[in-house]
mmCIF file of C-alpha atoms in Angstrom:
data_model
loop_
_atom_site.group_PDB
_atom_site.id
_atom_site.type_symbol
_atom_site.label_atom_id
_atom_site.label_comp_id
_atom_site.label_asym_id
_atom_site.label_seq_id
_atom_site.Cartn_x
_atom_site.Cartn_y
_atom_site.Cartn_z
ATOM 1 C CA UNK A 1 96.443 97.937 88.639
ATOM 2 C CA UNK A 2 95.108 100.817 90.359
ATOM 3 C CA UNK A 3 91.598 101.694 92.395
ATOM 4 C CA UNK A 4 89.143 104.587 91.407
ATOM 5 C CA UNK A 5 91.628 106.495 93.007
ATOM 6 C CA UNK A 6 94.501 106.125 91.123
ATOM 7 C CA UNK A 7 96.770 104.514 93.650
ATOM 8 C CA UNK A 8 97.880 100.711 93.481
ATOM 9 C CA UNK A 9 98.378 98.169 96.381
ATOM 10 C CA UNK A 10 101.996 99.699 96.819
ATOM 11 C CA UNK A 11 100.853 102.979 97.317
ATOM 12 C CA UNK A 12 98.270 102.310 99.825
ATOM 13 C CA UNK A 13 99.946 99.901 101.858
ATOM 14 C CA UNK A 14 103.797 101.000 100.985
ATOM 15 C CA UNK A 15 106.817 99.068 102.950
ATOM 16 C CA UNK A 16 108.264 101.634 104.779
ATOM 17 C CA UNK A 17 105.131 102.134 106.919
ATOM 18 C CA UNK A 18 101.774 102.859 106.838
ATOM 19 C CA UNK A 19 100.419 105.891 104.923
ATOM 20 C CA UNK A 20 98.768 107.769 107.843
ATOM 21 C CA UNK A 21 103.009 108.128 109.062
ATOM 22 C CA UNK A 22 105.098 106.413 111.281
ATOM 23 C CA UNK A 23 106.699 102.557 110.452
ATOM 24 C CA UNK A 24 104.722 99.320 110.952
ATOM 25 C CA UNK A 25 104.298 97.942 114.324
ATOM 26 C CA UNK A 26 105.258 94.698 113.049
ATOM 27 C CA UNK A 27 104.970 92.286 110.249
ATOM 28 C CA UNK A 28 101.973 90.653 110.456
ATOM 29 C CA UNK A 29 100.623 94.581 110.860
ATOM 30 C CA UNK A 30 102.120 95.218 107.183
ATOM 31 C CA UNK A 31 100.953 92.037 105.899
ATOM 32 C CA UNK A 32 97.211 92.504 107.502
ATOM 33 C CA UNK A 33 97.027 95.924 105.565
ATOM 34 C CA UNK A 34 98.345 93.829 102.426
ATOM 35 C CA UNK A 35 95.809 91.629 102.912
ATOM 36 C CA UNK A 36 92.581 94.125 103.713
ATOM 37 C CA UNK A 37 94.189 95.916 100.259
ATOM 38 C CA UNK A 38 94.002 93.334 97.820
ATOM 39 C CA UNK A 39 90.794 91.636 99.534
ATOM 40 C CA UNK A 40 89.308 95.289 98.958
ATOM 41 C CA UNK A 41 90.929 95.133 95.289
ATOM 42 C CA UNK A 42 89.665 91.688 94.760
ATOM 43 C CA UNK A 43 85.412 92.672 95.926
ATOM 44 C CA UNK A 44 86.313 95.569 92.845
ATOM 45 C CA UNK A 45 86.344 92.928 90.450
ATOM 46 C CA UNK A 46 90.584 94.865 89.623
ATOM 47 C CA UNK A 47 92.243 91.442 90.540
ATOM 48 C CA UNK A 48 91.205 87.799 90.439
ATOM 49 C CA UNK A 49 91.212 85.445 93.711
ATOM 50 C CA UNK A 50 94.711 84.043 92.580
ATOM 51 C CA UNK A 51 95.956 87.489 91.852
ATOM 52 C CA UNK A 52 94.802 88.328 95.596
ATOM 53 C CA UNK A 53 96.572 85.340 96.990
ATOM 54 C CA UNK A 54 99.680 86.426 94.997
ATOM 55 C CA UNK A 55 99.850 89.541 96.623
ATOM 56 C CA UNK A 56 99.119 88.485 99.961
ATOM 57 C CA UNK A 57 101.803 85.819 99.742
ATOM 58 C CA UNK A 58 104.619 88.417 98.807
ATOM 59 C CA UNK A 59 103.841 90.675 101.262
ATOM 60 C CA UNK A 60 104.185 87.414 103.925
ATOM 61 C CA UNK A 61 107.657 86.671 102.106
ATOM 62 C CA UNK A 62 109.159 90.374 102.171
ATOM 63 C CA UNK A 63 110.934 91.931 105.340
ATOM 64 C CA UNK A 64 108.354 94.664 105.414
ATOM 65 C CA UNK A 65 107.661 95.874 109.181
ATOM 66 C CA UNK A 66 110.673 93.335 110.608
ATOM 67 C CA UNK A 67 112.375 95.769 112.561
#
């Protein structure tokens, strides 16, 4: 699932840090961004509530921005 830009969740909020450069402060940074991503996703009518909560959950579970 990607936005009118082509890119999906992944791309705009990828692991290794955010896309403007660098590596995520923390994990609940990484997981924010997750979150504002698929919320944005979600008010586009591309994903469904549970879809959203899905997303946002995985991000919470993965090591993304533990340093």
């Amino acid at each position: 699932i990607v936005d009118e830009h082509g890119c999906s969740i992944d791309q705009l909020v990828p692991c290794p840090g955010p896309r403007s450069g660098g590596v995520w402060e923390n994990h609940g940074k990484y997981v924010s961004a997750v979150t504002d991503a698929a919320g944005a996703f979600q008010k586009a009518n591309l994903i469904t509530e549970e879809q959203k909560d899905a997303i946002v959950a995985t991000a919470a579970q993965s090591n993304c921005g533990k340093q």
